[in-house]
XYZ file of C-alpha atoms in Angstrom:
672
model
C 105.675 160.859 336.172
C 103.872 158.506 333.808
C 100.614 157.256 335.520
C 99.575 154.565 333.089
C 101.546 151.913 330.891
C 102.207 153.311 327.348
C 102.729 149.504 326.222
C 100.339 146.905 325.735
C 99.963 144.389 328.724
C 101.807 141.790 327.020
C 104.708 144.119 326.147
C 104.724 145.539 329.764
C 105.168 141.909 330.830
C 107.994 141.250 328.501
C 109.899 144.276 329.115
C 109.761 145.195 332.680
C 108.627 141.834 334.526
C 110.784 139.040 335.608
C 109.922 135.650 334.528
C 109.473 134.921 338.496
C 106.465 137.281 338.349
C 104.652 134.845 335.859
C 103.253 131.824 337.745
C 102.201 128.626 335.898
C 102.581 130.527 332.326
C 99.650 132.644 333.492
C 99.915 136.565 333.180
C 100.619 138.531 336.513
C 97.768 139.938 338.179
C 96.286 142.956 336.477
C 97.520 142.098 332.968
C 94.338 141.148 330.789
C 93.850 137.628 329.857
C 95.406 136.414 326.396
C 93.282 136.749 323.518
C 92.830 132.817 323.470
C 90.810 133.180 326.856
C 88.091 135.411 324.881
C 87.334 132.887 322.187
C 83.512 133.702 322.529
C 83.909 137.422 322.101
C 85.106 139.114 318.802
C 88.154 140.883 319.213
C 89.933 143.171 316.714
C 92.239 140.381 316.285
C 89.755 137.533 315.651
C 87.686 140.075 313.089
C 90.666 140.653 310.869
C 91.585 137.157 310.689
C 88.136 136.224 309.579
C 88.080 138.814 306.989
C 91.549 138.174 305.616
C 90.463 134.381 305.182
C 87.160 135.657 303.594
C 88.875 137.413 300.835
C 91.364 134.678 299.826
C 94.102 135.017 302.296
C 95.343 131.630 303.459
C 99.199 132.362 304.292
C 100.546 135.214 306.165
C 104.172 136.140 305.641
C 105.180 137.241 309.388
C 108.169 138.525 310.839
C 107.160 139.410 314.290
C 108.305 142.566 316.142
C 106.867 143.740 319.514
C 104.459 145.999 317.932
C 102.844 143.274 315.834
C 103.665 140.237 317.993
C 100.569 139.717 319.813
C 98.496 139.709 316.726
C 101.001 137.446 314.831
C 100.651 134.980 318.075
C 96.793 134.591 317.052
C 97.913 132.888 313.882
C 99.052 129.935 316.015
C 95.932 129.588 317.918
C 93.488 127.402 316.077
C 90.442 128.832 318.102
C 90.907 132.352 316.390
C 93.186 132.278 313.360
C 90.340 131.437 310.886
C 92.428 129.081 309.120
C 95.342 131.336 308.363
C 98.893 129.809 308.352
C 101.716 131.642 309.611
C 105.095 131.556 307.437
C 108.151 132.924 308.906
C 110.436 134.369 305.902
C 113.814 135.786 305.957
C 113.164 139.522 305.676
C 110.590 141.932 304.563
C 111.303 142.405 301.085
C 111.650 138.963 300.156
C 108.290 138.127 302.392
C 106.564 140.580 300.241
C 108.031 139.184 297.144
C 106.571 136.056 298.216
C 103.110 137.444 299.099
C 103.015 138.997 295.759
C 103.687 135.831 293.949
C 100.923 134.311 296.091
C 98.509 136.813 294.814
C 99.395 136.178 291.084
C 99.503 132.588 290.904
C 95.791 132.072 291.143
C 94.398 135.240 289.887
C 91.184 136.143 291.184
C 91.266 133.690 293.972
C 94.108 134.183 296.158
C 95.558 137.429 298.115
C 98.815 137.830 299.596
C 99.534 138.930 303.048
C 102.411 140.097 305.157
C 102.669 141.152 308.740
C 105.452 143.388 309.963
C 106.572 145.626 312.900
C 106.700 149.429 312.671
C 109.449 151.165 310.963
C 112.300 148.765 310.563
C 109.945 146.280 309.279
C 107.310 147.967 307.147
C 109.616 150.321 305.528
C 112.012 147.596 304.382
C 108.779 146.287 302.341
C 108.066 149.597 300.683
C 109.829 149.108 297.394
C 108.150 145.588 296.988
C 104.877 147.033 297.861
C 105.310 149.946 295.211
C 105.817 147.201 292.501
C 102.681 145.256 293.706
C 100.726 148.428 293.216
C 101.999 149.218 289.743
C 101.313 145.670 288.609
C 97.895 145.575 290.376
C 98.504 142.561 292.693
C 96.144 142.044 295.703
C 98.191 142.278 298.797
C 97.774 143.073 302.382
C 100.287 144.592 304.804
C 99.365 144.325 308.501
C 101.568 146.694 310.327
C 101.857 146.856 314.164
C 102.326 150.427 315.342
C 103.022 152.422 318.398
C 99.875 153.477 320.306
C 98.281 156.728 320.504
C 99.686 156.945 324.014
C 103.258 156.408 322.426
C 102.707 159.150 319.833
C 101.520 161.534 322.580
C 104.335 160.629 324.814
C 106.809 161.535 322.045
C 104.972 164.957 321.356
C 104.625 165.905 325.034
C 107.656 164.261 326.794
C 110.034 164.033 323.767
C 110.360 160.452 324.223
C 111.364 158.585 320.855
C 110.096 155.170 321.260
C 111.967 152.352 319.488
C 111.403 151.991 315.451
C 109.898 155.493 315.231
C 111.090 158.056 312.673
C 109.329 160.728 314.671
C 106.033 161.285 315.993
C 104.329 162.027 312.526
C 103.085 158.555 311.684
C 105.720 158.154 309.062
C 104.646 154.506 308.041
C 101.123 155.391 307.334
C 102.149 158.542 305.360
C 104.543 156.450 303.296
C 102.174 153.776 302.470
C 99.319 155.889 301.603
C 101.430 156.705 298.564
C 102.005 153.217 297.734
C 98.816 151.574 298.314
C 95.204 151.821 297.073
C 94.050 152.476 300.616
C 95.967 152.916 303.795
C 94.144 153.018 307.351
C 95.160 153.412 310.937
C 93.231 151.779 313.681
C 93.602 153.567 316.933
C 89.988 152.973 318.101
C 88.093 149.516 318.156
C 85.034 151.402 317.485
C 86.269 152.176 314.050
C 87.984 148.799 313.328
C 85.441 146.830 311.292
C 84.559 149.756 309.121
C 88.305 150.526 308.360
C 89.337 146.844 307.855
C 86.277 146.085 305.609
C 86.954 149.352 303.521
C 90.553 148.413 303.144
C 89.903 144.855 302.332
C 87.195 145.591 299.808
C 89.309 148.151 297.964
C 92.142 145.384 297.557
C 89.800 143.048 295.967
C 87.765 145.467 294.045
C 90.913 147.185 292.403
C 93.487 144.240 292.797
C 95.832 146.634 294.416
C 97.884 146.441 297.951
C 96.236 148.095 300.975
C 97.665 148.648 304.363
C 96.245 148.193 307.848
C 97.926 149.870 310.657
C 97.017 148.434 314.227
C 97.649 150.917 317.234
C 99.714 148.938 319.949
C 97.341 147.649 322.764
C 94.182 147.277 320.735
C 94.458 143.570 319.357
C 92.447 142.086 322.353
C 89.680 144.876 322.486
C 86.204 143.913 321.475
C 84.753 144.888 318.197
C 81.335 144.037 316.549
C 81.059 140.559 315.253
C 82.004 139.584 311.684
C 78.388 137.792 311.701
C 76.483 140.957 312.098
C 78.177 142.504 308.908
C 77.746 141.747 305.306
C 80.276 139.694 303.309
C 83.341 141.533 301.518
C 82.730 141.364 297.890
C 84.354 142.901 294.566
C 82.341 146.487 294.354
C 83.252 148.488 291.454
C 81.716 151.614 290.696
C 78.277 151.110 289.366
C 78.333 151.165 285.465
C 76.596 154.144 283.855
C 74.393 152.196 281.590
C 73.978 155.164 278.971
C 77.922 155.419 278.684
C 78.345 151.636 278.237
C 75.757 151.394 275.520
C 77.174 154.428 273.802
C 80.678 152.841 273.936
C 79.697 149.558 272.805
C 77.795 150.861 269.973
C 80.602 153.106 268.720
C 83.127 149.841 269.220
C 80.735 147.582 267.186
C 80.737 150.045 264.314
C 84.422 149.978 264.186
C 84.703 146.135 264.346
C 82.057 145.827 261.564
C 84.452 147.608 259.272
C 87.528 145.612 260.167
C 89.261 143.437 257.746
C 92.250 142.314 260.063
C 90.866 142.264 263.477
C 93.374 141.224 266.328
C 92.591 141.105 269.872
C 95.229 141.645 272.709
C 94.626 140.689 276.265
C 96.354 142.231 279.343
C 96.872 141.584 282.664
C 93.838 143.452 284.069
C 91.754 140.431 282.609
C 93.740 138.013 284.925
C 93.441 140.268 288.005
C 89.677 140.784 287.679
C 89.233 137.055 286.831
C 87.832 137.879 283.502
C 89.768 135.157 281.362
C 86.508 133.335 280.761
C 84.616 136.294 279.283
C 87.832 137.204 277.138
C 87.709 133.504 275.664
C 84.108 133.680 274.959
C 84.495 136.945 273.332
C 87.334 136.026 270.789
C 85.452 132.795 270.037
C 82.247 134.648 269.195
C 84.109 137.259 267.270
C 86.019 134.506 265.432
C 89.175 136.744 265.860
C 92.974 135.826 266.812
C 94.286 137.032 269.861
C 97.739 137.672 271.443
C 98.699 138.944 275.017
C 100.933 141.269 276.234
C 104.133 139.895 277.984
C 102.836 141.296 281.261
C 99.572 139.380 280.433
C 101.238 136.182 279.305
C 99.424 132.933 280.486
C 96.122 134.923 280.568
C 94.771 131.561 279.236
C 96.371 128.226 278.991
C 98.736 128.071 275.991
C 99.492 124.386 276.805
C 95.965 123.380 275.498
C 95.365 126.602 273.422
C 92.656 126.920 270.752
C 93.237 127.974 267.220
C 92.759 131.641 268.104
C 95.904 131.870 270.126
C 98.597 133.686 268.272
C 101.403 134.365 270.755
C 102.828 137.048 272.822
C 103.418 140.299 271.373
C 106.555 142.200 273.170
C 107.360 144.848 270.640
C 110.683 144.109 268.690
C 111.233 141.228 270.950
C 108.337 139.270 269.601
C 108.569 136.616 267.089
C 108.602 137.739 263.508
C 105.383 136.009 262.747
C 103.505 137.700 265.745
C 105.032 141.138 264.759
C 103.807 140.558 261.131
C 100.338 139.824 262.494
C 100.176 143.211 264.349
C 101.612 144.975 261.594
C 98.843 143.875 259.203
C 95.827 144.378 261.670
C 93.833 147.253 260.954
C 91.858 147.084 264.109
C 93.498 146.033 267.393
C 90.989 145.630 270.263
C 93.078 145.724 273.507
C 91.477 144.720 276.717
C 93.220 145.186 279.920
C 96.597 145.844 278.745
C 98.799 148.011 281.011
C 101.071 149.825 278.507
C 104.680 149.883 279.757
C 108.142 150.249 277.854
C 108.901 146.735 278.798
C 105.742 145.251 277.235
C 106.358 147.142 274.144
C 110.139 146.847 274.136
C 111.789 148.675 271.156
C 109.396 151.344 270.798
C 110.040 154.990 271.877
C 106.217 155.733 272.278
C 103.110 153.582 272.540
C 101.427 155.665 269.842
C 100.872 155.252 266.234
C 102.864 157.659 264.203
C 102.382 156.959 260.574
C 105.612 156.755 258.501
C 107.682 156.288 261.842
C 109.371 153.222 263.146
C 109.476 154.648 266.848
C 105.827 154.093 267.810
C 103.787 150.840 267.933
C 103.141 149.462 264.211
C 99.286 149.640 264.867
C 97.103 151.850 262.803
C 93.475 151.433 264.416
C 93.387 150.770 268.131
C 90.614 150.559 270.535
C 91.796 150.305 274.265
C 89.849 149.408 277.308
C 91.480 149.408 280.715
C 91.663 150.985 284.104
C 87.933 151.898 283.857
C 88.057 153.793 280.613
C 87.893 153.142 276.661
C 89.595 154.999 274.073
C 89.259 154.924 270.134
C 92.052 156.585 268.232
C 91.461 158.781 265.384
C 92.425 155.988 262.842
C 89.294 154.041 263.877
C 86.861 156.967 264.793
C 84.669 158.776 262.284
C 86.604 161.744 260.695
C 84.541 164.286 262.551
C 85.299 162.661 265.895
C 89.133 162.465 266.039
C 89.650 160.582 269.296
C 86.782 159.129 271.200
C 87.177 158.414 275.102
C 84.974 157.400 277.832
C 86.202 157.589 281.191
C 83.636 155.479 283.164
C 83.581 151.922 281.339
C 84.262 148.918 283.647
C 85.819 145.699 281.894
C 83.238 143.341 282.872
C 80.299 144.887 281.723
C 81.888 146.015 278.699
C 83.027 142.557 277.977
C 79.508 141.240 278.776
C 77.918 143.595 276.410
C 80.488 143.033 273.418
C 79.831 139.237 273.795
C 75.845 139.747 273.545
C 76.584 141.618 270.429
C 78.928 139.017 268.848
C 76.705 136.182 269.752
C 73.542 137.982 268.029
C 75.249 138.983 264.865
C 78.600 137.885 263.030
C 80.902 140.567 261.906
C 80.946 140.757 257.986
C 84.521 139.819 257.738
C 84.772 136.959 260.112
C 86.491 134.748 260.735
C 89.573 136.812 260.696
C 93.168 135.367 259.789
C 95.684 134.486 262.365
C 99.484 133.610 262.112
C 100.414 133.763 258.158
C 102.896 130.977 259.160
C 104.480 129.215 262.092
C 103.250 128.797 265.438
C 103.058 130.948 268.727
C 106.090 129.045 269.990
C 108.976 129.325 267.699
C 111.655 127.633 269.677
C 114.390 125.378 267.685
C 114.501 121.587 268.633
C 117.046 120.438 271.115
C 118.750 118.671 268.423
C 119.846 122.094 266.708
C 122.449 122.534 269.697
C 125.608 120.539 270.087
C 125.925 118.746 273.379
C 129.663 119.691 273.710
C 129.021 123.337 273.313
C 128.687 125.922 276.130
C 125.204 126.940 277.058
C 123.581 129.859 275.457
C 120.127 131.593 275.993
C 118.847 130.051 272.857
C 120.168 126.628 273.855
C 118.959 126.840 277.399
C 115.408 127.932 276.257
C 115.220 125.026 273.715
C 116.420 122.233 276.270
C 114.059 123.777 279.003
C 111.148 123.755 276.726
C 111.468 120.574 274.624
C 113.275 118.252 277.110
C 111.393 119.511 280.470
C 108.313 121.611 280.205
C 106.705 119.922 277.193
C 106.980 116.591 278.834
C 104.354 117.275 281.233
C 100.540 117.204 280.648
C 98.435 120.282 280.497
C 97.394 119.981 284.081
C 100.993 119.564 285.481
C 102.880 121.849 283.164
C 105.134 123.956 285.531
C 104.702 127.709 286.389
C 107.594 129.908 285.160
C 108.864 132.849 287.092
C 111.153 134.977 284.711
C 113.264 137.515 286.699
C 113.672 140.905 285.710
C 116.185 141.127 282.644
C 117.047 139.209 279.874
C 115.097 136.348 281.689
C 111.844 137.777 280.990
C 112.607 138.865 277.269
C 114.333 135.469 276.306
C 111.490 133.259 277.788
C 108.455 135.245 276.322
C 107.512 132.231 274.030
C 107.657 129.323 276.294
C 104.371 127.281 276.368
C 102.944 127.974 279.720
C 99.668 127.192 281.498
C 97.025 129.547 282.779
C 98.442 132.213 284.996
C 101.773 130.227 284.396
C 104.390 133.064 283.558
C 104.961 135.759 286.438
C 107.264 138.532 285.557
C 107.555 142.024 286.823
C 107.251 143.480 283.464
C 106.436 147.156 284.764
C 108.151 147.648 288.148
C 111.248 145.537 287.231
C 112.619 144.558 290.510
C 115.871 142.649 289.843
C 115.968 139.540 292.324
C 112.062 139.247 292.588
C 111.502 135.809 291.223
C 113.346 133.548 293.675
C 111.142 134.641 296.655
C 107.932 135.128 294.601
C 108.417 131.526 293.586
C 107.716 129.981 297.078
C 104.681 132.199 297.395
C 103.457 131.139 294.019
C 103.900 127.464 294.999
C 102.068 127.778 298.203
C 98.989 129.514 296.279
C 99.027 126.683 293.893
C 99.075 124.193 296.850
C 96.315 125.873 298.466
C 94.127 125.783 295.270
C 94.953 122.044 294.885
C 96.876 122.659 291.742
C 99.647 120.200 291.216
C 102.437 122.197 289.367
C 106.080 122.836 289.850
C 107.396 126.190 290.086
C 110.454 127.191 288.173
C 112.406 130.475 288.738
C 114.917 131.739 286.186
C 117.377 134.560 287.356
C 120.835 136.157 286.492
C 123.370 135.738 289.380
C 123.271 139.461 289.818
C 119.541 138.920 290.705
C 119.665 136.093 293.046
C 122.529 137.711 294.760
C 119.978 140.106 296.156
C 117.325 137.734 297.327
C 119.734 134.292 297.949
C 118.442 133.813 301.592
C 115.130 133.056 300.398
C 116.358 129.606 299.513
C 116.304 128.907 303.244
C 112.467 129.607 303.442
C 112.058 127.279 300.428
C 113.738 124.461 302.186
C 111.896 125.142 305.472
C 108.692 124.879 303.738
C 109.427 121.713 302.143
C 108.852 122.940 298.463
C 110.153 121.064 295.525
C 110.857 124.594 293.429
C 113.484 124.706 290.964
C 115.787 127.702 290.742
C 117.746 128.327 287.727
C 120.756 130.772 287.840
C 122.308 132.120 284.726
C 125.675 132.532 286.334
C 128.154 134.059 284.163
C 129.205 137.017 286.300
C 127.506 139.842 284.632
C 124.405 142.126 284.925
C 123.690 141.440 281.281
C 120.531 143.379 281.141
C 122.347 146.497 282.351
C 125.064 146.079 279.634
C 122.345 145.523 276.974
C 120.811 148.811 278.108
C 123.921 150.859 278.367
C 125.325 149.862 275.235
C 124.401 146.494 273.592
C 127.292 146.615 271.181
C 129.477 144.844 273.823
C 127.546 141.822 272.742
C 128.643 141.941 269.073
C 130.943 139.077 267.879
C 133.318 141.637 266.264
C 137.022 142.783 266.912
C 136.009 146.303 267.495
C 133.104 145.491 269.936
C 133.609 147.707 273.130
C 134.297 145.996 276.451
C 131.750 145.414 279.047
C 131.220 148.164 281.346
C 132.873 147.793 284.896
C 129.731 148.489 286.609
C 127.857 145.406 284.903
C 130.278 142.811 286.646
C 129.035 140.821 289.491
C 132.177 139.955 291.192
C 131.210 138.172 294.340
C 129.196 135.287 292.407
C 132.708 134.160 291.043
C 133.678 133.075 294.563
C 130.488 130.963 295.105
C 130.402 127.342 295.149
C 126.808 126.907 293.875
C 126.484 123.079 294.877
C 127.861 123.882 298.319
C 125.616 127.008 298.540
C 122.347 124.970 297.592
C 123.445 122.177 300.097
C 124.086 124.794 302.874
C 120.621 126.137 302.637
C 119.026 122.702 302.772
C 118.594 121.831 298.940
C 120.028 120.125 296.221
C 122.772 121.934 293.828
C 123.940 121.425 290.392
C 126.397 123.404 288.144
C 126.255 123.200 284.266
C 128.059 124.435 281.520
C 127.454 122.450 278.401
C 124.180 121.625 276.890
C 124.845 117.791 277.557
C 125.347 118.604 281.242
C 122.063 120.782 281.207
C 120.074 117.969 279.480
C 121.082 115.290 282.145
C 120.035 117.647 284.894
C 116.785 118.150 283.301
C 116.224 114.488 283.086
C 116.926 114.120 286.613
C 114.434 116.932 287.481
C 111.606 114.903 285.550
C 112.468 111.476 287.300
C 113.093 112.991 290.986
C 110.366 115.275 291.111
C 110.534 115.557 294.971
C 114.122 115.613 296.180
C 114.404 114.392 299.835
C 113.635 117.121 302.238
C 116.298 119.037 303.964
C 117.435 117.473 307.296
C 117.851 119.857 310.364
C 121.278 120.072 311.725
C 122.740 121.407 314.965
C 122.845 120.507 318.756
C 119.159 120.719 319.133
C 117.850 119.412 315.784
C 117.029 115.920 316.984
C 115.241 116.699 320.206
C 115.448 118.708 323.472
C 118.205 118.722 325.823
C 120.287 120.973 327.970
C 120.297 124.347 326.472
C 117.604 123.766 323.877
C 114.351 125.604 323.503
C 110.875 124.199 323.790
C 108.364 125.952 321.588
C 104.680 126.292 322.340
C 102.106 124.794 319.945
C 103.252 123.504 316.502
C 106.566 124.849 315.104
C 106.858 124.855 311.254
C 109.205 122.167 310.084
C 110.729 121.059 306.871
C 108.127 119.574 304.373
C 108.050 116.835 301.919
C 110.758 117.829 299.654
C 113.289 120.419 299.061
C 114.482 122.806 296.363
C 116.866 122.277 293.445
C 119.303 125.085 292.432
C 121.101 124.772 289.004
C 123.684 127.071 288.208
C 123.884 127.610 284.523
C 127.380 128.640 283.317
C 126.070 130.257 280.087
C 128.169 132.217 277.473
C 128.773 135.668 279.139
C 128.936 137.407 275.857
C 125.589 136.132 274.372
C 122.182 137.555 273.735
C 118.928 135.786 273.148
C 118.041 135.700 269.594
C 114.805 137.654 270.030
C 116.651 140.614 271.459
C 119.773 140.751 268.908
C 117.808 143.539 266.872
C 119.335 145.845 269.066
C 122.805 145.165 267.729
C 121.487 146.506 264.572
C 120.169 149.949 265.891
């Protein structure tokens, strides 16, 4: 016989008590008062809320289940929510994409957060958390868990509680592999230390963390936040001797450089080091490029003379490729080296006489707490030089100090030999009667829409995995204005991430529209995120390249299918997206509460872009249904404030582009 409840008081009441046993909306006798009655006492829930707000969380993408419902309910209580706002998304994967976008859109200032229930909730988000870890996104998962008593019950009585895989704490073990720090709170005495440790790891490493709260603990007392120190980034203290040694060696190499080029990467953005990077290249008087994952590191809209574009391997503009090829020293800072970042190369190493590696002679790499100088740059007797304990921030400070004290002998260094970082043909190059291609889409989007905004309002671009992020790599974007999963590469990421990004901009007081570009295969994986965007009243724009094919898959399997020759092979059957041929895109948008267009020609796209400029805020979605306009028989009343549609809604544009078409910057693969 079980002598004590294995559920929290609230769960026990919901599962086993009749509504008749609840009087005047108060808990039955013996059930502890709700946490709102304990506002003067620091509880685990109130402590967690305050700490989340402290590190840059504002929105919590929460899908309640009974193990997490009691904490999620505190987000609707102004007395204890610490200013956090609950957002109710569609499913856990899309919620995590949105929180990921929230963490990227204002690098160094915002942290994404999600809250799910055990097993069926959290495990549905595992893939998306893996992507956030790979791409260094600050993100927090709050997971409600069965209590110790429930785990013990499974162990001793063989009772498998709902949502449990078994009694071995599966969620915790899985997320230990997917996050920077994963903790389980099953004793309130440990809660402040464990919460603070995990959240400090999140903002220090700019990576996701996992906090599991055992059922029944939310309302228990803990040490007040006011008695503990603030949470701050806490990198490993820099060894001064190692830093001095590394900087001295790097400076020696730079003094001998004749064609110095800097490359900035995503780690600079995640650690909020953009200003230091800008100070450095100005002091060195050297040109810089970014990796594609680092695109938007600094504003390209009002870029200074040292910006020379995005280096994306063979997908780069020819003038950018030429700049990299003629460089004798490439100083690479915070660049995450991935095959998508350096597309078209078989290895990220220099191999003299080989076309398979990066076309770089001398390279200095500083990333992930280490510095490496390759054998081309180092002294002959040293071969490759490596320090495993050099942090980016102090390295930048030390190099800036050197550069501001003594100019390099060959400075200033030459940038692009010709052209600009944005070699996009004018819109007049494309006939209005012709069907849209990748190149005409980019030209019209850039010239007729993006460049019509001032620097402070230029929209943020999310380019989905596939030809989207390759085709659009030379759009002119603002700081933090280009989001793409260049390493993890989850197809369908961008539509959901777009509303997280928009919320982050709004919370930072940044007035930019957010534009997502996906293929139809990609958006079919995340189509119901449109409902959340409409519910939140966001004026996002979602372009869908709706030609019925997973073009990136065919590109990777056999690009020759795109060749305009009689003997070109057919597209593989596995690359077809048959369901979207059945969709009415305009009605689909309207069904989710948005505005929809379908365009086939360049002239039709031009007309829609003009409408987007003129009608920046389409009217909000109108609730429908028997209870949409008020309460009545059979309608529900909700406690507190229920999130409703906001000031606008989304615009979905289905672009019927040429199926057998590649962006011009990736057509090199047809020659291989």
